[in-house]
XYZ file of C-alpha atoms in Angstrom:
620
model
C -38.860 -82.635 65.959
C -42.211 -81.212 65.808
C -43.624 -80.391 62.620
C -46.251 -77.521 63.164
C -49.694 -78.101 60.371
C -50.660 -75.053 58.550
C -53.811 -72.798 59.163
C -55.653 -73.410 56.137
C -56.128 -76.806 54.556
C -58.468 -77.654 50.924
C -61.152 -79.290 50.328
C -62.839 -80.909 47.196
C -66.286 -79.463 46.629
C -68.602 -81.186 44.993
C -69.066 -80.197 41.238
C -72.041 -78.192 41.303
C -72.227 -77.648 36.995
C -76.086 -79.517 36.986
C -76.879 -77.025 39.470
C -75.606 -73.899 37.979
C -76.843 -74.530 34.711
C -80.478 -75.903 35.227
C -82.577 -72.974 35.512
C -81.002 -72.243 31.749
C -81.102 -76.501 30.547
C -83.833 -76.358 28.388
C -83.267 -72.776 26.640
C -80.150 -72.769 24.133
C -80.659 -68.690 23.313
C -79.689 -68.306 27.065
C -75.972 -68.317 28.251
C -73.937 -66.994 31.022
C -71.775 -64.330 30.733
C -70.576 -63.312 33.549
C -70.523 -63.725 37.364
C -70.022 -62.305 40.802
C -69.941 -63.834 44.547
C -70.288 -62.597 47.760
C -70.227 -64.538 51.456
C -73.177 -66.436 50.704
C -74.374 -65.840 47.291
C -73.458 -66.552 43.631
C -74.680 -63.917 40.700
C -74.885 -65.096 36.939
C -75.395 -62.612 34.297
C -77.150 -64.463 30.815
C -77.850 -62.910 27.201
C -81.376 -62.329 28.125
C -80.272 -59.804 30.698
C -81.634 -61.346 33.307
C -79.438 -62.623 37.117
C -79.218 -65.650 38.297
C -78.975 -66.225 42.004
C -77.916 -69.409 44.120
C -77.345 -69.827 47.788
C -73.503 -70.793 47.873
C -74.209 -73.794 50.268
C -76.417 -75.332 49.798
C -75.318 -74.665 46.408
C -79.167 -73.847 44.559
C -80.386 -71.335 42.652
C -82.878 -68.945 44.417
C -84.050 -66.110 42.325
C -84.212 -64.550 38.857
C -84.025 -60.738 38.836
C -85.091 -59.904 35.164
C -83.766 -56.998 33.369
C -84.892 -55.747 29.681
C -81.506 -53.548 29.095
C -79.907 -56.284 27.034
C -77.269 -59.335 27.702
C -75.180 -58.190 31.043
C -71.227 -57.691 30.728
C -70.374 -57.181 34.197
C -72.175 -57.894 38.065
C -71.635 -57.178 41.323
C -72.754 -58.629 44.347
C -73.419 -55.565 47.207
C -71.218 -56.305 50.681
C -74.240 -56.563 52.514
C -76.468 -58.728 49.795
C -78.848 -56.288 49.398
C -77.929 -55.262 46.064
C -76.741 -56.006 42.810
C -74.853 -53.454 40.388
C -74.497 -54.446 36.724
C -73.656 -53.073 33.641
C -74.614 -53.933 30.006
C -73.092 -53.514 26.878
C -73.629 -49.722 26.192
C -72.356 -48.939 29.092
C -75.175 -48.039 31.094
C -75.018 -49.362 34.580
C -78.301 -50.252 36.861
C -78.509 -51.286 40.846
C -81.823 -53.373 41.494
C -82.260 -54.958 44.706
C -81.589 -58.581 45.623
C -84.085 -59.297 47.531
C -85.517 -63.249 47.484
C -88.875 -62.500 49.268
C -89.744 -60.757 46.201
C -91.086 -62.374 43.199
C -91.811 -59.187 40.990
C -91.905 -55.924 41.455
C -87.740 -54.842 41.057
C -87.021 -51.628 41.846
C -83.980 -50.516 38.981
C -81.726 -47.508 38.885
C -80.315 -46.756 36.020
C -77.076 -44.333 35.831
C -75.395 -43.722 32.253
C -72.311 -41.530 32.750
C -70.499 -43.864 30.985
C -73.104 -44.223 28.017
C -71.692 -45.656 24.931
C -68.251 -47.033 26.577
C -67.392 -50.541 27.772
C -67.668 -50.803 31.856
C -64.497 -52.713 32.848
C -64.519 -53.338 36.936
C -67.550 -52.394 39.148
C -66.909 -52.512 43.243
C -68.910 -52.068 46.133
C -67.309 -49.723 49.528
C -70.668 -49.388 51.858
C -73.819 -48.044 49.526
C -72.023 -46.539 46.465
C -71.246 -48.705 43.616
C -67.911 -47.466 41.734
C -67.366 -47.784 37.900
C -64.751 -47.772 36.294
C -64.654 -47.857 31.469
C -62.582 -47.859 28.457
C -61.382 -44.318 28.829
C -60.561 -44.347 31.834
C -63.236 -42.961 33.428
C -64.658 -43.602 37.675
C -67.997 -42.443 38.505
C -69.447 -43.415 41.907
C -73.112 -43.957 42.170
C -74.363 -43.821 46.193
C -77.842 -45.004 46.739
C -79.480 -42.824 49.615
C -82.381 -44.747 50.744
C -86.128 -46.390 50.092
C -89.619 -44.093 49.583
C -90.551 -46.483 48.797
C -90.609 -50.503 47.881
C -91.162 -49.457 43.664
C -88.649 -46.170 44.173
C -85.311 -45.766 45.206
C -83.280 -41.860 44.654
C -79.866 -42.196 44.300
C -76.785 -39.473 42.857
C -74.453 -40.815 40.325
C -70.985 -38.251 38.460
C -67.930 -39.240 36.951
C -65.001 -39.053 39.934
C -61.976 -39.426 38.116
C -61.105 -38.891 34.556
C -57.600 -40.884 34.066
C -55.369 -41.467 31.531
C -56.343 -45.383 29.598
C -58.729 -48.028 30.213
C -59.717 -49.031 33.863
C -57.887 -52.472 34.356
C -59.545 -53.270 37.761
C -61.067 -51.239 41.521
C -60.261 -52.598 44.866
C -62.333 -50.639 47.952
C -61.861 -50.742 52.194
C -63.706 -48.969 54.068
C -63.240 -45.023 52.859
C -60.112 -45.967 50.243
C -60.993 -46.106 46.982
C -58.056 -48.165 44.034
C -57.612 -47.800 40.864
C -55.348 -48.903 38.095
C -55.175 -48.438 34.606
C -53.047 -49.363 31.751
C -50.752 -47.250 33.074
C -50.851 -46.166 36.437
C -52.490 -47.131 39.467
C -53.748 -44.915 42.252
C -54.668 -44.200 45.704
C -58.205 -42.066 46.332
C -59.307 -41.022 49.500
C -63.610 -41.081 48.541
C -64.046 -38.064 52.185
C -61.282 -36.096 51.442
C -61.402 -36.056 47.444
C -58.055 -36.269 47.313
C -56.239 -38.924 44.660
C -52.302 -39.799 44.218
C -50.233 -41.818 42.112
C -48.935 -45.191 43.606
C -45.345 -45.460 42.529
C -43.361 -43.603 40.181
C -42.444 -46.467 37.315
C -45.255 -46.458 34.478
C -47.247 -49.451 33.812
C -47.721 -51.436 30.436
C -50.609 -54.131 30.186
C -52.940 -54.842 32.414
C -51.753 -55.140 36.125
C -54.018 -54.555 39.152
C -53.907 -54.149 43.103
C -55.532 -54.682 45.981
C -55.938 -54.175 49.590
C -54.320 -56.372 51.969
C -57.137 -56.624 55.285
C -54.971 -56.885 58.371
C -57.133 -57.355 61.451
C -55.792 -56.474 65.578
C -55.880 -58.480 68.093
C -56.886 -56.369 71.420
C -56.045 -57.796 74.867
C -59.264 -60.010 75.123
C -58.691 -61.843 72.280
C -62.126 -59.040 70.406
C -60.972 -58.163 66.551
C -60.677 -54.778 65.947
C -61.533 -53.535 62.228
C -60.885 -49.805 61.637
C -64.198 -48.548 60.114
C -65.014 -44.458 58.621
C -68.574 -43.299 57.989
C -68.379 -42.738 54.156
C -72.033 -43.148 53.928
C -72.292 -39.106 52.135
C -70.252 -38.063 49.037
C -69.772 -34.293 49.604
C -71.288 -31.849 47.581
C -68.944 -29.281 44.896
C -69.053 -26.174 45.134
C -69.428 -24.448 41.397
C -65.920 -22.457 41.404
C -63.973 -24.027 44.609
C -59.902 -24.744 44.795
C -60.403 -26.842 47.529
C -62.717 -28.683 45.725
C -62.340 -31.978 43.840
C -60.779 -35.457 43.491
C -57.280 -33.239 42.676
C -54.122 -32.512 44.793
C -53.048 -29.451 42.619
C -66.010 -25.832 18.829
C -49.331 -33.311 43.684
C -49.669 -33.100 39.877
C -47.439 -30.387 39.574
C -45.161 -31.995 41.721
C -44.751 -34.765 39.621
C -44.788 -32.728 36.494
C -48.365 -33.525 36.018
C -49.514 -30.460 35.036
C -51.888 -30.592 32.571
C -53.598 -33.067 34.882
C -53.449 -30.208 37.560
C -55.733 -28.983 35.213
C -57.863 -30.877 33.388
C -59.473 -32.716 37.163
C -60.826 -29.694 38.110
C -61.983 -28.512 34.672
C -63.681 -31.277 34.425
C -65.420 -31.757 37.772
C -66.613 -27.768 37.265
C -68.387 -28.901 33.525
C -69.366 -31.383 35.168
C -71.356 -30.037 37.374
C -72.452 -27.330 35.899
C -74.401 -30.191 33.755
C -75.842 -32.487 36.100
C -77.283 -29.604 37.244
C -81.411 -28.673 37.214
C -80.486 -25.104 37.684
C -77.445 -25.165 35.216
C -79.736 -22.403 33.385
C -79.407 -20.274 36.402
C -75.352 -20.737 36.440
C -74.524 -20.755 33.536
C -76.101 -16.970 33.716
C -74.225 -16.454 36.336
C -71.052 -17.429 34.401
C -72.085 -14.606 31.667
C -72.055 -12.220 33.633
C -69.040 -12.913 36.003
C -65.796 -12.323 33.980
C -64.230 -14.760 36.255
C -66.395 -17.278 35.827
C -66.390 -16.979 31.716
C -63.094 -16.981 31.694
C -62.276 -20.500 33.637
C -65.260 -21.594 31.598
C -64.133 -21.357 28.282
C -60.562 -22.765 30.242
C -62.673 -25.505 31.554
C -64.057 -26.550 28.143
C -60.489 -26.099 26.022
C -58.906 -28.218 28.595
C -61.252 -30.632 28.782
C -60.970 -31.153 25.410
C -57.492 -31.486 24.687
C -56.710 -34.079 25.595
C -59.165 -36.220 23.631
C -58.643 -33.569 20.424
C -62.489 -33.087 20.171
C -62.827 -29.498 20.445
C -62.173 -28.948 16.382
C -59.242 -26.487 15.564
C -59.193 -22.850 14.136
C -56.899 -20.970 11.450
C -55.132 -18.158 12.993
C -57.903 -15.619 11.438
C -60.532 -16.945 14.019
C -62.295 -18.888 11.208
C -63.008 -23.038 11.961
C -61.224 -25.363 10.088
C -62.820 -28.686 8.785
C -62.714 -31.340 11.239
C -64.640 -35.008 10.747
C -67.979 -34.989 12.676
C -66.556 -35.396 16.824
C -68.544 -34.203 19.242
C -66.642 -32.397 22.151
C -66.677 -33.553 25.830
C -69.723 -31.316 27.401
C -71.022 -30.193 23.604
C -74.579 -29.182 24.883
C -72.830 -27.204 27.845
C -70.833 -25.700 25.745
C -74.368 -24.423 23.193
C -76.507 -23.095 25.403
C -73.865 -20.954 26.885
C -73.157 -19.350 23.185
C -76.980 -19.681 22.764
C -77.142 -16.823 26.552
C -74.489 -14.946 25.516
C -75.810 -14.467 22.168
C -79.642 -13.931 23.996
C -78.269 -10.807 25.406
C -76.684 -9.579 22.677
C -73.115 -10.057 23.956
C -71.883 -11.445 19.841
C -68.422 -9.708 19.813
C -67.783 -11.555 22.514
C -69.736 -14.687 21.230
C -67.624 -14.130 18.331
C -64.312 -14.350 20.534
C -65.148 -17.248 22.393
C -65.581 -19.007 18.656
C -62.282 -18.023 18.149
C -60.981 -20.018 20.724
C -63.466 -22.395 20.301
C -64.037 -23.501 17.437
C -66.523 -26.680 17.849
C -68.901 -23.251 19.020
C -69.525 -21.933 15.049
C -71.744 -24.524 14.862
C -74.787 -23.223 17.321
C -74.006 -19.504 15.980
C -75.144 -20.792 12.334
C -77.450 -21.391 13.988
C -78.805 -18.995 15.485
C -77.999 -16.972 12.020
C -80.628 -18.918 9.705
C -82.681 -16.710 9.422
C -79.824 -14.204 7.818
C -79.074 -14.123 3.929
C -77.528 -17.633 3.332
C -74.276 -15.774 1.279
C -73.433 -13.563 4.884
C -72.604 -16.699 7.121
C -71.804 -19.640 3.276
C -67.474 -19.535 4.073
C -68.596 -20.595 7.343
C -71.312 -22.985 6.920
C -68.794 -24.531 4.009
C -65.644 -24.411 6.260
C -67.426 -26.335 8.813
C -67.299 -29.161 6.747
C -70.626 -31.161 8.417
C -72.141 -32.570 6.691
C -75.669 -32.837 9.213
C -75.065 -28.943 9.805
C -74.722 -28.679 5.478
C -78.434 -30.239 5.219
C -80.224 -27.934 8.255
C -79.528 -24.839 5.438
C -80.383 -27.291 2.527
C -84.268 -25.273 1.806
C -82.852 -21.624 2.090
C -80.063 -22.570 -0.473
C -80.759 -21.266 -3.954
C -79.603 -22.193 -7.553
C -77.160 -18.397 -7.115
C -76.126 -19.945 -3.357
C -74.554 -22.588 -4.776
C -73.015 -21.307 -7.524
C -70.928 -19.079 -5.255
C -70.554 -22.117 -2.947
C -68.801 -24.599 -5.526
C -66.305 -22.038 -6.163
C -65.348 -22.075 -1.689
C -65.948 -25.380 -2.207
C -62.971 -25.427 -5.295
C -60.702 -23.346 -2.899
C -61.597 -25.216 0.514
C -61.034 -28.333 -1.819
C -57.546 -26.922 -2.547
C -56.840 -26.936 1.958
C -56.485 -23.008 1.954
C -59.047 -21.269 4.079
C -62.031 -19.061 2.767
C -61.607 -16.484 5.061
C -57.736 -16.142 4.626
C -56.228 -18.219 2.230
C -53.505 -19.888 4.849
C -53.058 -23.444 3.741
C -53.884 -26.437 6.410
C -53.037 -30.012 6.273
C -54.195 -31.429 9.532
C -57.282 -33.102 7.523
C -58.446 -33.127 3.643
C -61.410 -31.735 2.711
C -61.337 -34.701 -0.261
C -61.867 -37.467 2.070
C -64.001 -35.145 4.306
C -66.790 -34.439 1.389
C -66.145 -35.174 -1.978
C -67.369 -33.551 -4.856
C -69.695 -36.553 -5.449
C -70.634 -35.672 -1.678
C -71.019 -32.121 -2.949
C -73.446 -32.898 -5.606
C -75.864 -34.992 -3.539
C -76.303 -32.177 -1.517
C -77.046 -30.007 -4.534
C -79.130 -32.463 -5.775
C -81.450 -32.221 -2.557
C -82.128 -29.136 -3.137
C -82.165 -28.310 -6.170
C -83.387 -31.391 -8.173
C -80.771 -33.542 -10.750
C -81.448 -31.627 -13.827
C -80.545 -28.120 -11.937
C -77.546 -29.737 -10.101
C -76.083 -31.167 -13.432
C -76.297 -27.271 -14.476
C -74.539 -25.696 -11.522
C -71.985 -28.334 -12.117
C -71.341 -27.693 -16.203
C -71.275 -24.347 -15.134
C -67.995 -24.226 -13.033
C -66.563 -27.975 -14.576
C -62.709 -25.850 -15.199
C -62.879 -25.613 -10.739
C -63.292 -29.955 -10.826
C -60.099 -32.394 -11.398
C -61.623 -34.741 -13.693
C -62.962 -37.619 -12.202
C -63.388 -36.240 -9.646
C -67.344 -36.418 -10.323
C -68.097 -40.165 -10.360
C -71.096 -41.369 -12.315
C -72.290 -42.357 -9.457
C -73.761 -38.504 -9.465
C -74.778 -38.472 -13.149
C -76.668 -41.756 -12.292
C -78.363 -40.271 -9.306
C -79.308 -37.022 -10.880
C -80.502 -39.018 -14.229
C -83.360 -40.817 -12.150
C -83.843 -38.176 -9.516
C -85.167 -36.152 -12.821
C -87.491 -38.996 -13.589
C -88.938 -39.608 -10.123
C -89.498 -36.093 -8.288
C -92.312 -35.904 -11.653
C -94.449 -38.629 -9.399
C -92.839 -37.140 -6.594
C -92.187 -34.574 -4.948
C -90.921 -36.170 -1.581
C -89.070 -38.827 -3.223
C -85.600 -36.805 -3.985
C -83.312 -36.502 -0.344
C -83.835 -40.834 0.021
C -83.851 -41.465 -3.818
C -80.525 -39.785 -3.670
C -79.834 -41.680 0.211
C -80.656 -44.862 -0.954
C -78.460 -44.453 -4.436
C -74.937 -43.299 -3.486
C -75.507 -45.634 -0.126
C -76.434 -48.612 -3.094
C -73.596 -48.522 -4.781
C -70.884 -50.481 -2.750
C -72.089 -53.061 -4.483
C -71.390 -54.329 -7.666
C -74.898 -55.469 -8.177
C -76.897 -52.499 -7.529
C -74.559 -50.187 -10.064
C -75.634 -52.843 -12.463
C -79.263 -52.635 -11.978
C -79.131 -48.913 -11.876
C -77.578 -48.599 -15.373
C -79.894 -51.380 -16.410
C -82.763 -49.036 -14.999
C -81.618 -46.370 -17.018
C -81.150 -48.039 -20.261
C -84.545 -49.020 -20.038
C -86.364 -45.801 -19.623
C -87.456 -44.688 -22.527
C -87.601 -40.744 -23.375
C -87.240 -39.935 -19.597
C -90.342 -41.803 -18.772
C -90.380 -44.573 -15.657
C -92.736 -47.176 -15.167
C -92.782 -46.227 -11.344
C -91.039 -45.071 -8.615
C -89.510 -48.328 -6.910
C -86.447 -49.085 -6.743
C -85.000 -52.941 -8.090
C -85.025 -54.978 -5.089
C -80.966 -55.708 -5.454
C -80.866 -51.644 -4.978
C -83.110 -51.640 -1.866
C -81.780 -54.250 -0.271
C -78.192 -53.087 -0.545
C -79.327 -48.893 1.260
C -80.197 -48.464 4.403
C -82.885 -45.822 2.873
C -85.623 -47.544 1.293
C -87.123 -49.291 3.589
C -85.150 -52.318 3.562
C -82.618 -51.578 6.641
C -83.250 -55.042 8.525
C -82.562 -57.076 4.767
C -79.298 -54.133 4.046
C -77.906 -55.182 7.630
C -78.710 -58.726 7.229
C -76.943 -58.734 3.981
C -73.768 -57.181 5.217
C -73.374 -59.535 8.142
C -73.596 -62.562 5.322
C -71.350 -60.377 2.989
C -68.551 -59.596 5.513
C -69.077 -63.732 6.758
C -68.219 -65.154 3.435
C -65.538 -61.892 1.568
C -66.354 -59.266 0.197
C -66.145 -61.010 -3.357
C -69.281 -62.570 -2.295
C -71.845 -61.920 -5.208
C -75.659 -61.063 -4.289
C -77.934 -62.716 -5.623
C -81.844 -62.356 -6.409
C -82.992 -65.593 -5.027
C -80.746 -64.868 -1.494
C -81.887 -61.620 -1.093
C -85.406 -63.171 -1.753
C -84.881 -65.479 0.962
C -83.885 -62.701 3.580
C -86.690 -60.284 2.800
C -89.159 -63.890 3.806
C -87.321 -64.002 6.844
C -86.821 -60.248 8.267
C -89.902 -58.659 7.236
C -93.493 -59.881 8.006
C -95.546 -60.352 4.911
C -92.662 -60.050 3.061
C -93.111 -62.642 1.008
C -95.927 -62.487 -1.307
C -96.626 -60.245 -3.498
C -99.949 -58.265 -2.613
C -101.671 -56.800 -5.927
C -101.330 -60.850 -7.397
C -100.866 -62.496 -4.136
C -98.287 -65.276 -5.118
C -94.934 -65.756 -3.807
C -92.402 -63.079 -4.779
C -89.969 -65.848 -5.349
C -92.097 -67.093 -8.699
C -89.863 -67.871 -11.475
C -91.792 -67.001 -14.264
C -92.672 -63.485 -13.082
C -89.213 -62.480 -11.612
C -87.900 -63.064 -15.267
C -91.296 -60.973 -17.106
C -90.581 -57.888 -15.031
C -88.007 -58.673 -12.365
C -89.284 -57.760 -8.422
C -89.331 -54.241 -7.575
C -89.497 -52.282 -4.107
C -91.057 -48.798 -2.770
C -89.081 -46.504 -0.699
C -91.405 -47.831 2.203
C -90.385 -51.514 1.386
C -93.413 -52.839 0.392
C -92.203 -55.021 -3.020
C -94.036 -56.663 -5.468
C -93.242 -58.158 -9.054
C -92.939 -55.577 -12.024
C -95.091 -57.636 -13.778
C -97.597 -56.786 -11.210
C -96.840 -53.492 -11.268
C -96.834 -52.971 -14.838
C -100.092 -54.895 -15.492
C -101.831 -52.191 -13.661
C -99.664 -49.027 -14.623
C -99.335 -48.275 -10.844
C -96.879 -45.368 -10.520
C -96.947 -45.073 -6.165
C -96.970 -47.601 -4.057
C -100.141 -49.291 -4.226
C -100.423 -50.440 -0.839
C -99.955 -46.918 0.710
C -102.501 -45.354 -1.506
C -104.901 -48.165 0.073
C -103.988 -47.043 3.505
């Protein structure tokens, strides 16, 4: 009996750890984050943003490809080993040359189709780089050709928007295999079609791959099937046959929503990416069929993510959390072009179907009397939008706004009086939040007057000490600097999350004599716990420190001073006296105070010199 030997054997290779770690052995801050393999290369991505390239046999370091776009989270080497595609934590995708003859001047192309999302999988197919992200989108970045050694062109676009996180991508010739948390799809790049493999849903991170099968000809040569995939088909603006789908097939398996979503998404993506999108939008506005298709596409694309805010039955926008819908810039352009053509009734009709569009309408009506748009403005409950209208508010306007807000606070539409339950107004924009807007608009004293006139409309305790303390501080500070109001309001409101800051503010008010303040600075513990008072780097470090030690950890002045000295250049000394800020005698005498610009001084030094505004800024 003969024993047939297996076609493969296992070989134990030498340990290459020291060789791999050699380029970063003396740099503690650089760590490898990911790696990729090809036929003859190994590439490692690093926290520094650099790519370290090694030969496989023999294993040796051959090249460092620098990058300044942050730590690399994923990378892949092209089949011909001429390019490396990589991604960072911001969702940006980059492709660079992999030429060992180069020592500097690497060409780099960037795609931001997935910006803000996590890249979960990457795969090369010829000159095309396919990338998937954590929200189910797949893009293709196609390299064209080099114009010069310092520049090469490409095109990139989203080609698939699927149901969940992309777990794995695999490519073979003109076929792409895409696995999500629930399904697996096979895609034909040339025909621009895809279909689901199997009917049973998955639940978790499962993948799939192509099996390569070589066919032997009679003469013993190996035959590989190849297809020309050098160019992606460009989509027409509206073409039921184009697209990667076979129908404010899908039908046959019962996925009716999917059959509408994908061509709609492709249509809007094309409009957004086109350099001639202005002319294309003009064509959409003027053509009734395109017009209707555009609106349907916006609604369909955002219906899946529920980012297109809902409206009341009467057509008014309902309050919504500040979520920007997909293709928001395109929607705004569309509304603006309609408005400029005086087709305003059409604009209002669109707004009833896409309530988000009211935001753009309000911007276009900013020159009108504010009372005429006040109901819509308030019902949007968009704090950023309200901020942009603050210069137009008067005492009379705020009186009416408070009356309307009291109705809205009860979750009732300001136009028809119907109740809504999809969002809580008090949790989206509280009475305290409305009060902060009034203070920024008319000042602290007048804000209290407005609220006092409408006290019966306000629930007991709905206006907290935060509002009243802010009003008092603004009334005193604005006497010396009228430009300080908005920044001071934001600083006090944000610092109220910290018990130490609340105590300092109370102490500051108790020490004020006859409504007079010593200067326009804030105590260090207040300034350091706000992102709006010149010490944002300090505040960020304090939040990290607090999370690591627990929310009950109390902040100390010495602890804050330590972070100030570490975070701000020259932040360790008082420029008035030249002594370190950490001086126990001077701290006991008057504390540490910070102006809105971030300059910090001993309180005793400011008192001695009778200085109201920042001395460092006055000198400049």
